Amino acid sequence: MDEKMISDLRMKSGAHWKKIVEKYGSGEKGTVLDFKDFLQGRQAASVTLHGCSVELPVHRQNFIEFIYAYEGRIVTEINGKELVQKKGDILLMNQYVEHRVKPTGNENEALILAALPDFFEKPLEMMKKQSLITDFLANMFRQNSKKPEYLMFHLDDQRALENLVENLTVSLCDEDVCKNSEISQYTMGLIFLYLSEHMDRVAQNSSQSYKSIIINETQKYIELQYRTARLSQIAEDFNLSLPALSKLIKEGTGNTFQELLMKKRFERAAELLIDTNLPVEEIALNVGYENQSYFHRQFKMRYNITPRRYRLVHRRKMGR
């Protein structure tokens, strides 16, 4: 990033955080940081450079907090759990998350965006596909939703993202707030669009890991749509590449998508052989196989018996 901009922001932010520490530094757990300490006049968002020698109590805030690890290692404690950001990583928290950025020394710095929910209206409009990000943003506008939520992205200090964050910082630091309000919001929208292309980099959120969400949704999808299920459909739904999705499924289940799908199909075929009088050929079609010889070969490989023999043996055992 531009060194002069960072130097100026560092100087300005130092005085800002000194005031914050004086006001909240001795507070107890349950402290709520007020947006008026960060936003002036008609501002909907502001940015500061947080030197991690600053110590605040466990708190939440009545605004949305976006933490970009600018330098070094940022450690944020949420519910006793430490989330570690390396340079380029992003942590996004709603106003109900109780947390604190742990002091780790001035060699570690974070750009902290403080924003009111209204600031995210345009970014949400720019997001065409549903994802954890759109769900997160939408929940901010729901009056009955007070669930603590956060998203963590491990992004390996990517230059394209750094450029977008730099542009956002420049816009928010400009004194002409009205002129740059829309520019800042559209830039934030571009950041979210960039993040949506890297959803495999979400390490965790407040309830369960992104990997767990994908695994659960994949298993539900196969359970309901085993006849026509396609890996490409899940990839499209989660905005993931096929290799990234395949890797997540393999890591999470120990099986490939195709192995999970075939397991479900042949379990269902075995059920139909016992519980119905459908011809074997029709059962094969019902579970997604038009190639009859392939179905017979795979069935025998799994059960060490032909489909017809399987039906006779199991019906005999059940006294049918």
PDB file of N, CA, C and O in Angstrom, residues 87-162:
ATOM      1  N   LYS A  87      -1.018 -11.745   7.491  1.00  0.00           N
ATOM      2  CA  LYS A  87      -1.120 -10.615   6.574  1.00  0.00           C
ATOM      3  C   LYS A  87      -2.051 -10.948   5.406  1.00  0.00           C
ATOM      4  O   LYS A  87      -1.886 -11.958   4.735  1.00  0.00           O
ATOM      5  N   GLY A  88      -3.026 -10.050   5.164  1.00  0.00           N
ATOM      6  CA  GLY A  88      -3.959 -10.234   4.072  1.00  0.00           C
ATOM      7  C   GLY A  88      -5.253 -10.922   4.450  1.00  0.00           C
ATOM      8  O   GLY A  88      -6.209 -10.927   3.666  1.00  0.00           O
ATOM      9  N   ASP A  89      -5.328 -11.508   5.660  1.00  0.00           N
ATOM     10  CA  ASP A  89      -6.549 -12.183   6.092  1.00  0.00           C
ATOM     11  C   ASP A  89      -7.602 -11.161   6.518  1.00  0.00           C
ATOM     12  O   ASP A  89      -7.281 -10.037   6.917  1.00  0.00           O
ATOM     13  N   ILE A  90      -8.864 -11.589   6.457  1.00  0.00           N
ATOM     14  CA  ILE A  90      -9.977 -10.702   6.793  1.00  0.00           C
ATOM     15  C   ILE A  90     -10.880 -11.361   7.826  1.00  0.00           C
ATOM     16  O   ILE A  90     -11.201 -12.550   7.740  1.00  0.00           O
ATOM     17  N   LEU A  91     -11.302 -10.559   8.809  1.00  0.00           N
ATOM     18  CA  LEU A  91     -12.284 -10.989   9.805  1.00  0.00           C
ATOM     19  C   LEU A  91     -13.427  -9.981   9.782  1.00  0.00           C
ATOM     20  O   LEU A  91     -13.217  -8.777   9.924  1.00  0.00           O
ATOM     21  N   LEU A  92     -14.644 -10.478   9.587  1.00  0.00           N
ATOM     22  CA  LEU A  92     -15.833  -9.643   9.510  1.00  0.00           C
ATOM     23  C   LEU A  92     -16.771 -10.038  10.643  1.00  0.00           C
ATOM     24  O   LEU A  92     -17.119 -11.205  10.780  1.00  0.00           O
ATOM     25  N   MET A  93     -17.169  -9.049  11.482  1.00  0.00           N
ATOM     26  CA  MET A  93     -17.996  -9.344  12.658  1.00  0.00           C
ATOM     27  C   MET A  93     -19.216  -8.434  12.701  1.00  0.00           C
ATOM     28  O   MET A  93     -19.116  -7.238  12.408  1.00  0.00           O
ATOM     29  N   ASN A  94     -20.358  -9.016  13.091  1.00  0.00           N
ATOM     30  CA  ASN A  94     -21.518  -8.161  13.283  1.00  0.00           C
ATOM     31  C   ASN A  94     -21.489  -7.563  14.690  1.00  0.00           C
ATOM     32  O   ASN A  94     -20.568  -7.813  15.478  1.00  0.00           O
ATOM     33  N   GLN A  95     -22.521  -6.777  15.009  1.00  0.00           N
ATOM     34  CA  GLN A  95     -22.480  -6.005  16.245  1.00  0.00           C
ATOM     35  C   GLN A  95     -22.754  -6.814  17.503  1.00  0.00           C
ATOM     36  O   GLN A  95     -22.710  -6.268  18.613  1.00  0.00           O
ATOM     37  N   TYR A  96     -23.015  -8.117  17.358  1.00  0.00           N
ATOM     38  CA  TYR A  96     -23.359  -8.926  18.522  1.00  0.00           C
ATOM     39  C   TYR A  96     -22.227  -9.846  18.980  1.00  0.00           C
ATOM     40  O   TYR A  96     -22.382 -10.605  19.926  1.00  0.00           O
ATOM     41  N   VAL A  97     -21.093  -9.768  18.290  1.00  0.00           N
ATOM     42  CA  VAL A  97     -19.952 -10.620  18.649  1.00  0.00           C
ATOM     43  C   VAL A  97     -19.139  -9.950  19.761  1.00  0.00           C
ATOM     44  O   VAL A  97     -18.632  -8.838  19.598  1.00  0.00           O
ATOM     45  N   GLU A  98     -19.019 -10.622  20.898  1.00  0.00           N
ATOM     46  CA  GLU A  98     -18.166 -10.123  21.969  1.00  0.00           C
ATOM     47  C   GLU A  98     -16.745 -10.613  21.720  1.00  0.00           C
ATOM     48  O   GLU A  98     -16.513 -11.812  21.555  1.00  0.00           O
ATOM     49  N   HIS A  99     -15.798  -9.686  21.724  1.00  0.00           N
ATOM     50  CA  HIS A  99     -14.439 -10.046  21.328  1.00  0.00           C
ATOM     51  C   HIS A  99     -13.439  -9.029  21.869  1.00  0.00           C
ATOM     52  O   HIS A  99     -13.818  -8.002  22.442  1.00  0.00           O
ATOM     53  N   ARG A 100     -12.185  -9.311  21.658  1.00  0.00           N
ATOM     54  CA  ARG A 100     -11.128  -8.334  21.869  1.00  0.00           C
ATOM     55  C   ARG A 100      -9.937  -8.709  20.997  1.00  0.00           C
ATOM     56  O   ARG A 100      -9.658  -9.901  20.786  1.00  0.00           O
ATOM     57  N   VAL A 101      -9.280  -7.692  20.461  1.00  0.00           N
ATOM     58  CA  VAL A 101      -8.032  -7.907  19.732  1.00  0.00           C
ATOM     59  C   VAL A 101      -6.926  -7.928  20.765  1.00  0.00           C
ATOM     60  O   VAL A 101      -6.712  -6.952  21.490  1.00  0.00           O
ATOM     61  N   LYS A 102      -6.233  -9.041  20.868  1.00  0.00           N
ATOM     62  CA  LYS A 102      -5.233  -9.199  21.916  1.00  0.00           C
ATOM     63  C   LYS A 102      -3.966  -8.402  21.585  1.00  0.00           C
ATOM     64  O   LYS A 102      -3.543  -8.347  20.427  1.00  0.00           O
ATOM     65  N   PRO A 103      -3.359  -7.779  22.597  1.00  0.00           N
ATOM     66  CA  PRO A 103      -2.112  -7.034  22.376  1.00  0.00           C
ATOM     67  C   PRO A 103      -0.986  -7.981  21.953  1.00  0.00           C
ATOM     68  O   PRO A 103      -0.720  -8.979  22.623  1.00  0.00           O
ATOM     69  N   THR A 104      -0.368  -7.695  20.822  1.00  0.00           N
ATOM     70  CA  THR A 104       0.746  -8.520  20.340  1.00  0.00           C
ATOM     71  C   THR A 104       1.936  -7.682  19.911  1.00  0.00           C
ATOM     72  O   THR A 104       2.892  -8.207  19.359  1.00  0.00           O
ATOM     73  N   GLY A 105       1.864  -6.349  20.114  1.00  0.00           N
ATOM     74  CA  GLY A 105       3.015  -5.503  19.777  1.00  0.00           C
ATOM     75  C   GLY A 105       2.802  -4.681  18.537  1.00  0.00           C
ATOM     76  O   GLY A 105       2.004  -5.024  17.648  1.00  0.00           O
ATOM     77  N   ASN A 106       3.519  -3.557  18.438  1.00  0.00           N
ATOM     78  CA  ASN A 106       3.333  -2.597  17.350  1.00  0.00           C
ATOM     79  C   ASN A 106       3.763  -3.108  15.988  1.00  0.00           C
ATOM     80  O   ASN A 106       3.444  -2.500  14.967  1.00  0.00           O
ATOM     81  N   GLU A 107       4.527  -4.207  15.951  1.00  0.00           N
ATOM     82  CA  GLU A 107       4.924  -4.735  14.644  1.00  0.00           C
ATOM     83  C   GLU A 107       3.739  -5.398  13.930  1.00  0.00           C
ATOM     84  O   GLU A 107       3.821  -5.751  12.763  1.00  0.00           O
ATOM     85  N   ASN A 108       2.638  -5.556  14.651  1.00  0.00           N
ATOM     86  CA  ASN A 108       1.417  -6.120  14.081  1.00  0.00           C
ATOM     87  C   ASN A 108       0.377  -5.011  13.971  1.00  0.00           C
ATOM     88  O   ASN A 108       0.073  -4.330  14.955  1.00  0.00           O
ATOM     89  N   GLU A 109      -0.175  -4.827  12.775  1.00  0.00           N
ATOM     90  CA  GLU A 109      -1.152  -3.768  12.562  1.00  0.00           C
ATOM     91  C   GLU A 109      -2.331  -4.277  11.744  1.00  0.00           C
ATOM     92  O   GLU A 109      -2.165  -5.112  10.860  1.00  0.00           O
ATOM     93  N   ALA A 110      -3.505  -3.720  12.071  1.00  0.00           N
ATOM     94  CA  ALA A 110      -4.720  -4.097  11.348  1.00  0.00           C
ATOM     95  C   ALA A 110      -5.453  -2.852  10.888  1.00  0.00           C
ATOM     96  O   ALA A 110      -5.560  -1.871  11.630  1.00  0.00           O
ATOM     97  N   LEU A 111      -5.942  -2.886   9.654  1.00  0.00           N
ATOM     98  CA  LEU A 111      -6.860  -1.854   9.192  1.00  0.00           C
ATOM     99  C   LEU A 111      -8.251  -2.249   9.671  1.00  0.00           C
ATOM    100  O   LEU A 111      -8.714  -3.360   9.391  1.00  0.00           O
ATOM    101  N   ILE A 112      -8.885  -1.355  10.423  1.00  0.00           N
ATOM    102  CA  ILE A 112     -10.197  -1.664  10.970  1.00  0.00           C
ATOM    103  C   ILE A 112     -11.239  -0.728  10.381  1.00  0.00           C
ATOM    104  O   ILE A 112     -11.159   0.492  10.539  1.00  0.00           O
ATOM    105  N   LEU A 113     -12.182  -1.325   9.683  1.00  0.00           N
ATOM    106  CA  LEU A 113     -13.297  -0.580   9.134  1.00  0.00           C
ATOM    107  C   LEU A 113     -14.448  -0.661  10.122  1.00  0.00           C
ATOM    108  O   LEU A 113     -14.851  -1.750  10.527  1.00  0.00           O
ATOM    109  N   ALA A 114     -14.966   0.504  10.536  1.00  0.00           N
ATOM    110  CA  ALA A 114     -16.155   0.583  11.373  1.00  0.00           C
ATOM    111  C   ALA A 114     -17.273   1.123  10.496  1.00  0.00           C
ATOM    112  O   ALA A 114     -17.122   2.190   9.892  1.00  0.00           O
ATOM    113  N   ALA A 115     -18.378   0.402  10.387  1.00  0.00           N
ATOM    114  CA  ALA A 115     -19.429   0.811   9.457  1.00  0.00           C
ATOM    115  C   ALA A 115     -20.812   0.501  10.009  1.00  0.00           C
ATOM    116  O   ALA A 115     -21.021  -0.509  10.690  1.00  0.00           O
ATOM    117  N   LEU A 116     -21.750   1.365   9.699  1.00  0.00           N
ATOM    118  CA  LEU A 116     -23.144   1.121  10.025  1.00  0.00           C
ATOM    119  C   LEU A 116     -23.737   0.159   9.002  1.00  0.00           C
ATOM    120  O   LEU A 116     -23.262   0.085   7.861  1.00  0.00           O
ATOM    121  N   PRO A 117     -24.780  -0.585   9.382  1.00  0.00           N
ATOM    122  CA  PRO A 117     -25.380  -1.526   8.431  1.00  0.00           C
ATOM    123  C   PRO A 117     -25.762  -0.897   7.095  1.00  0.00           C
ATOM    124  O   PRO A 117     -25.636  -1.532   6.040  1.00  0.00           O
ATOM    125  N   ASP A 118     -26.214   0.355   7.111  1.00  0.00           N
ATOM    126  CA  ASP A 118     -26.618   1.012   5.859  1.00  0.00           C
ATOM    127  C   ASP A 118     -25.489   1.053   4.831  1.00  0.00           C
ATOM    128  O   ASP A 118     -25.750   1.076   3.618  1.00  0.00           O
ATOM    129  N   PHE A 119     -24.254   1.078   5.301  1.00  0.00           N
ATOM    130  CA  PHE A 119     -23.106   1.137   4.394  1.00  0.00           C
ATOM    131  C   PHE A 119     -23.050  -0.082   3.476  1.00  0.00           C
ATOM    132  O   PHE A 119     -22.466  -0.041   2.400  1.00  0.00           O
ATOM    133  N   PHE A 120     -23.690  -1.185   3.897  1.00  0.00           N
ATOM    134  CA  PHE A 120     -23.586  -2.449   3.163  1.00  0.00           C
ATOM    135  C   PHE A 120     -24.772  -2.719   2.238  1.00  0.00           C
ATOM    136  O   PHE A 120     -24.872  -3.799   1.663  1.00  0.00           O
ATOM    137  N   GLU A 121     -25.679  -1.749   2.099  1.00  0.00           N
ATOM    138  CA  GLU A 121     -26.835  -1.969   1.228  1.00  0.00           C
ATOM    139  C   GLU A 121     -26.417  -2.172  -0.225  1.00  0.00           C
ATOM    140  O   GLU A 121     -26.858  -3.121  -0.881  1.00  0.00           O
ATOM    141  N   LYS A 122     -25.570  -1.292  -0.744  1.00  0.00           N
ATOM    142  CA  LYS A 122     -25.118  -1.436  -2.141  1.00  0.00           C
ATOM    143  C   LYS A 122     -24.279  -2.691  -2.331  1.00  0.00           C
ATOM    144  O   LYS A 122     -24.459  -3.407  -3.326  1.00  0.00           O
ATOM    145  N   PRO A 123     -23.313  -2.988  -1.418  1.00  0.00           N
ATOM    146  CA  PRO A 123     -22.575  -4.249  -1.570  1.00  0.00           C
ATOM    147  C   PRO A 123     -23.484  -5.469  -1.625  1.00  0.00           C
ATOM    148  O   PRO A 123     -23.243  -6.389  -2.412  1.00  0.00           O
ATOM    149  N   LEU A 124     -24.553  -5.469  -0.820  1.00  0.00           N
ATOM    150  CA  LEU A 124     -25.484  -6.599  -0.849  1.00  0.00           C
ATOM    151  C   LEU A 124     -26.210  -6.673  -2.183  1.00  0.00           C
ATOM    152  O   LEU A 124     -26.412  -7.757  -2.736  1.00  0.00           O
ATOM    153  N   GLU A 125     -26.585  -5.512  -2.738  1.00  0.00           N
ATOM    154  CA  GLU A 125     -27.252  -5.481  -4.040  1.00  0.00           C
ATOM    155  C   GLU A 125     -26.347  -6.022  -5.145  1.00  0.00           C
ATOM    156  O   GLU A 125     -26.824  -6.588  -6.133  1.00  0.00           O
ATOM    157  N   MET A 126     -25.036  -5.837  -4.990  1.00  0.00           N
ATOM    158  CA  MET A 126     -24.079  -6.277  -6.005  1.00  0.00           C
ATOM    159  C   MET A 126     -23.875  -7.788  -6.007  1.00  0.00           C
ATOM    160  O   MET A 126     -23.382  -8.350  -6.980  1.00  0.00           O
ATOM    161  N   MET A 127     -24.240  -8.445  -4.909  1.00  0.00           N
ATOM    162  CA  MET A 127     -24.035  -9.888  -4.793  1.00  0.00           C
ATOM    163  C   MET A 127     -25.201 -10.618  -5.442  1.00  0.00           C
ATOM    164  O   MET A 127     -26.331 -10.542  -4.974  1.00  0.00           O
ATOM    165  N   LYS A 128     -24.945 -11.322  -6.530  1.00  0.00           N
ATOM    166  CA  LYS A 128     -26.011 -11.977  -7.283  1.00  0.00           C
ATOM    167  C   LYS A 128     -26.327 -13.373  -6.776  1.00  0.00           C
ATOM    168  O   LYS A 128     -27.445 -13.856  -6.893  1.00  0.00           O
ATOM    169  N   LYS A 129     -25.330 -14.054  -6.209  1.00  0.00           N
ATOM    170  CA  LYS A 129     -25.530 -15.426  -5.754  1.00  0.00           C
ATOM    171  C   LYS A 129     -25.540 -15.493  -4.238  1.00  0.00           C
ATOM    172  O   LYS A 129     -24.796 -14.789  -3.564  1.00  0.00           O
ATOM    173  N   GLN A 130     -26.395 -16.352  -3.713  1.00  0.00           N
ATOM    174  CA  GLN A 130     -26.451 -16.527  -2.262  1.00  0.00           C
ATOM    175  C   GLN A 130     -25.189 -17.225  -1.777  1.00  0.00           C
ATOM    176  O   GLN A 130     -24.656 -18.128  -2.410  1.00  0.00           O
ATOM    177  N   SER A 131     -24.697 -16.760  -0.638  1.00  0.00           N
ATOM    178  CA  SER A 131     -23.512 -17.359  -0.036  1.00  0.00           C
ATOM    179  C   SER A 131     -23.507 -17.003   1.441  1.00  0.00           C
ATOM    180  O   SER A 131     -24.421 -16.324   1.934  1.00  0.00           O
ATOM    181  N   LEU A 132     -22.486 -17.448   2.162  1.00  0.00           N
ATOM    182  CA  LEU A 132     -22.354 -17.056   3.561  1.00  0.00           C
ATOM    183  C   LEU A 132     -22.266 -15.540   3.694  1.00  0.00           C
ATOM    184  O   LEU A 132     -22.736 -14.968   4.673  1.00  0.00           O
ATOM    185  N   ILE A 133     -21.654 -14.889   2.702  1.00  0.00           N
ATOM    186  CA  ILE A 133     -21.512 -13.433   2.768  1.00  0.00           C
ATOM    187  C   ILE A 133     -22.880 -12.764   2.645  1.00  0.00           C
ATOM    188  O   ILE A 133     -23.224 -11.872   3.434  1.00  0.00           O
ATOM    189  N   THR A 134     -23.690 -13.166   1.662  1.00  0.00           N
ATOM    190  CA  THR A 134     -25.008 -12.546   1.508  1.00  0.00           C
ATOM    191  C   THR A 134     -25.884 -12.842   2.716  1.00  0.00           C
ATOM    192  O   THR A 134     -26.654 -11.983   3.154  1.00  0.00           O
ATOM    193  N   ASP A 135     -25.789 -14.057   3.270  1.00  0.00           N
ATOM    194  CA  ASP A 135     -26.557 -14.387   4.467  1.00  0.00           C
ATOM    195  C   ASP A 135     -26.133 -13.496   5.629  1.00  0.00           C
ATOM    196  O   ASP A 135     -26.964 -13.000   6.387  1.00  0.00           O
ATOM    197  N   PHE A 136     -24.823 -13.297   5.766  1.00  0.00           N
ATOM    198  CA  PHE A 136     -24.283 -12.446   6.824  1.00  0.00           C
ATOM    199  C   PHE A 136     -24.822 -11.017   6.671  1.00  0.00           C
ATOM    200  O   PHE A 136     -25.298 -10.410   7.631  1.00  0.00           O
ATOM    201  N   LEU A 137     -24.743 -10.478   5.455  1.00  0.00           N
ATOM    202  CA  LEU A 137     -25.191  -9.106   5.218  1.00  0.00           C
ATOM    203  C   LEU A 137     -26.694  -8.975   5.422  1.00  0.00           C
ATOM    204  O   LEU A 137     -27.173  -8.008   6.022  1.00  0.00           O
ATOM    205  N   ALA A 138     -27.455  -9.940   4.916  1.00  0.00           N
ATOM    206  CA  ALA A 138     -28.912  -9.883   5.052  1.00  0.00           C
ATOM    207  C   ALA A 138     -29.327  -9.920   6.516  1.00  0.00           C
ATOM    208  O   ALA A 138     -30.260  -9.221   6.931  1.00  0.00           O
ATOM    209  N   ASN A 139     -28.641 -10.719   7.320  1.00  0.00           N
ATOM    210  CA  ASN A 139     -28.985 -10.839   8.738  1.00  0.00           C
ATOM    211  C   ASN A 139     -28.785  -9.524   9.491  1.00  0.00           C
ATOM    212  O   ASN A 139     -29.438  -9.283  10.511  1.00  0.00           O
ATOM    213  N   MET A 140     -27.890  -8.666   8.985  1.00  0.00           N
ATOM    214  CA  MET A 140     -27.661  -7.381   9.635  1.00  0.00           C
ATOM    215  C   MET A 140     -28.905  -6.503   9.575  1.00  0.00           C
ATOM    216  O   MET A 140     -29.123  -5.653  10.440  1.00  0.00           O
ATOM    217  N   PHE A 141     -29.718  -6.709   8.538  1.00  0.00           N
ATOM    218  CA  PHE A 141     -30.891  -5.859   8.338  1.00  0.00           C
ATOM    219  C   PHE A 141     -32.160  -6.453   8.949  1.00  0.00           C
ATOM    220  O   PHE A 141     -33.215  -5.838   8.907  1.00  0.00           O
ATOM    221  N   ARG A 142     -32.047  -7.659   9.513  1.00  0.00           N
ATOM    222  CA  ARG A 142     -33.214  -8.292  10.115  1.00  0.00           C
ATOM    223  C   ARG A 142     -33.307  -7.874  11.578  1.00  0.00           C
ATOM    224  O   ARG A 142     -32.423  -8.169  12.378  1.00  0.00           O
ATOM    225  N   GLN A 143     -34.389  -7.235  11.919  1.00  0.00           N
ATOM    226  CA  GLN A 143     -34.546  -6.690  13.265  1.00  0.00           C
ATOM    227  C   GLN A 143     -34.602  -7.781  14.329  1.00  0.00           C
ATOM    228  O   GLN A 143     -34.199  -7.569  15.461  1.00  0.00           O
ATOM    229  N   ASN A 144     -35.134  -8.955  13.949  1.00  0.00           N
ATOM    230  CA  ASN A 144     -35.288 -10.028  14.931  1.00  0.00           C
ATOM    231  C   ASN A 144     -34.072 -10.943  15.005  1.00  0.00           C
ATOM    232  O   ASN A 144     -34.075 -11.932  15.721  1.00  0.00           O
ATOM    233  N   SER A 145     -33.028 -10.615  14.251  1.00  0.00           N
ATOM    234  CA  SER A 145     -31.824 -11.452  14.262  1.00  0.00           C
ATOM    235  C   SER A 145     -30.734 -10.777  15.092  1.00  0.00           C
ATOM    236  O   SER A 145     -30.191  -9.752  14.701  1.00  0.00           O
ATOM    237  N   LYS A 146     -30.445 -11.334  16.243  1.00  0.00           N
ATOM    238  CA  LYS A 146     -29.413 -10.775  17.122  1.00  0.00           C
ATOM    239  C   LYS A 146     -28.344 -11.830  17.419  1.00  0.00           C
ATOM    240  O   LYS A 146     -27.711 -11.827  18.467  1.00  0.00           O
ATOM    241  N   LYS A 147     -28.175 -12.699  16.477  1.00  0.00           N
ATOM    242  CA  LYS A 147     -27.212 -13.785  16.630  1.00  0.00           C
ATOM    243  C   LYS A 147     -25.803 -13.287  16.346  1.00  0.00           C
ATOM    244  O   LYS A 147     -25.553 -12.651  15.325  1.00  0.00           O
ATOM    245  N   PRO A 148     -24.838 -13.549  17.239  1.00  0.00           N
ATOM    246  CA  PRO A 148     -23.447 -13.170  16.956  1.00  0.00           C
ATOM    247  C   PRO A 148     -22.928 -13.955  15.751  1.00  0.00           C
ATOM    248  O   PRO A 148     -23.017 -15.183  15.721  1.00  0.00           O
ATOM    249  N   GLU A 149     -22.434 -13.259  14.750  1.00  0.00           N
ATOM    250  CA  GLU A 149     -21.926 -13.916  13.552  1.00  0.00           C
ATOM    251  C   GLU A 149     -20.620 -13.271  13.112  1.00  0.00           C
ATOM    252  O   GLU A 149     -20.461 -12.054  13.195  1.00  0.00           O
ATOM    253  N   TYR A 150     -19.724 -14.111  12.639  1.00  0.00           N
ATOM    254  CA  TYR A 150     -18.489 -13.589  12.055  1.00  0.00           C
ATOM    255  C   TYR A 150     -18.022 -14.513  10.944  1.00  0.00           C
ATOM    256  O   TYR A 150     -18.390 -15.694  10.897  1.00  0.00           O
ATOM    257  N   LEU A 151     -17.233 -13.959  10.038  1.00  0.00           N
ATOM    258  CA  LEU A 151     -16.630 -14.726   8.954  1.00  0.00           C
ATOM    259  C   LEU A 151     -15.139 -14.448   8.935  1.00  0.00           C
ATOM    260  O   LEU A 151     -14.719 -13.292   9.032  1.00  0.00           O
ATOM    261  N   MET A 152     -14.348 -15.486   8.825  1.00  0.00           N
ATOM    262  CA  MET A 152     -12.892 -15.360   8.756  1.00  0.00           C
ATOM    263  C   MET A 152     -12.420 -15.901   7.410  1.00  0.00           C
ATOM    264  O   MET A 152     -12.769 -17.008   7.019  1.00  0.00           O
ATOM    265  N   PHE A 153     -11.613 -15.103   6.709  1.00  0.00           N
ATOM    266  CA  PHE A 153     -11.056 -15.512   5.417  1.00  0.00           C
ATOM    267  C   PHE A 153      -9.533 -15.552   5.516  1.00  0.00           C
ATOM    268  O   PHE A 153      -8.910 -14.549   5.864  1.00  0.00           O
ATOM    269  N   HIS A 154      -8.939 -16.708   5.210  1.00  0.00           N
ATOM    270  CA  HIS A 154      -7.482 -16.838   5.111  1.00  0.00           C
ATOM    271  C   HIS A 154      -7.112 -16.709   3.634  1.00  0.00           C
ATOM    272  O   HIS A 154      -7.408 -17.592   2.834  1.00  0.00           O
ATOM    273  N   LEU A 155      -6.448 -15.612   3.272  1.00  0.00           N
ATOM    274  CA  LEU A 155      -6.316 -15.264   1.855  1.00  0.00           C
ATOM    275  C   LEU A 155      -4.881 -15.165   1.357  1.00  0.00           C
ATOM    276  O   LEU A 155      -4.632 -14.795   0.203  1.00  0.00           O
ATOM    277  N   ASP A 156      -3.895 -15.428   2.192  1.00  0.00           N
ATOM    278  CA  ASP A 156      -2.500 -15.521   1.739  1.00  0.00           C
ATOM    279  C   ASP A 156      -1.987 -14.239   1.092  1.00  0.00           C
ATOM    280  O   ASP A 156      -1.252 -14.277   0.108  1.00  0.00           O
ATOM    281  N   ASP A 157      -2.377 -13.083   1.644  1.00  0.00           N
ATOM    282  CA  ASP A 157      -1.807 -11.804   1.210  1.00  0.00           C
ATOM    283  C   ASP A 157      -1.898 -11.631  -0.307  1.00  0.00           C
ATOM    284  O   ASP A 157      -0.902 -11.432  -0.995  1.00  0.00           O
ATOM    285  N   GLN A 158      -3.112 -11.697  -0.834  1.00  0.00           N
ATOM    286  CA  GLN A 158      -3.299 -11.618  -2.287  1.00  0.00           C
ATOM    287  C   GLN A 158      -3.294 -10.169  -2.760  1.00  0.00           C
ATOM    288  O   GLN A 158      -3.995  -9.316  -2.208  1.00  0.00           O
ATOM    289  N   ARG A 159      -2.535  -9.916  -3.797  1.00  0.00           N
ATOM    290  CA  ARG A 159      -2.314  -8.553  -4.274  1.00  0.00           C
ATOM    291  C   ARG A 159      -3.594  -7.892  -4.763  1.00  0.00           C
ATOM    292  O   ARG A 159      -3.836  -6.705  -4.501  1.00  0.00           O
ATOM    293  N   ALA A 160      -4.438  -8.619  -5.456  1.00  0.00           N
ATOM    294  CA  ALA A 160      -5.680  -8.043  -5.974  1.00  0.00           C
ATOM    295  C   ALA A 160      -6.559  -7.540  -4.839  1.00  0.00           C
ATOM    296  O   ALA A 160      -7.143  -6.451  -4.920  1.00  0.00           O
ATOM    297  N   LEU A 161      -6.645  -8.329  -3.770  1.00  0.00           N
ATOM    298  CA  LEU A 161      -7.442  -7.916  -2.623  1.00  0.00           C
ATOM    299  C   LEU A 161      -6.803  -6.714  -1.932  1.00  0.00           C
ATOM    300  O   LEU A 161      -7.497  -5.774  -1.526  1.00  0.00           O
ATOM    301  N   GLU A 162      -5.482  -6.716  -1.814  1.00  0.00           N
ATOM    302  CA  GLU A 162      -4.783  -5.586  -1.197  1.00  0.00           C
ATOM    303  C   GLU A 162      -5.079  -4.292  -1.950  1.00  0.00           C
ATOM    304  O   GLU A 162      -5.286  -3.233  -1.345  1.00  0.00           O
TER     305      GLU A 162
END
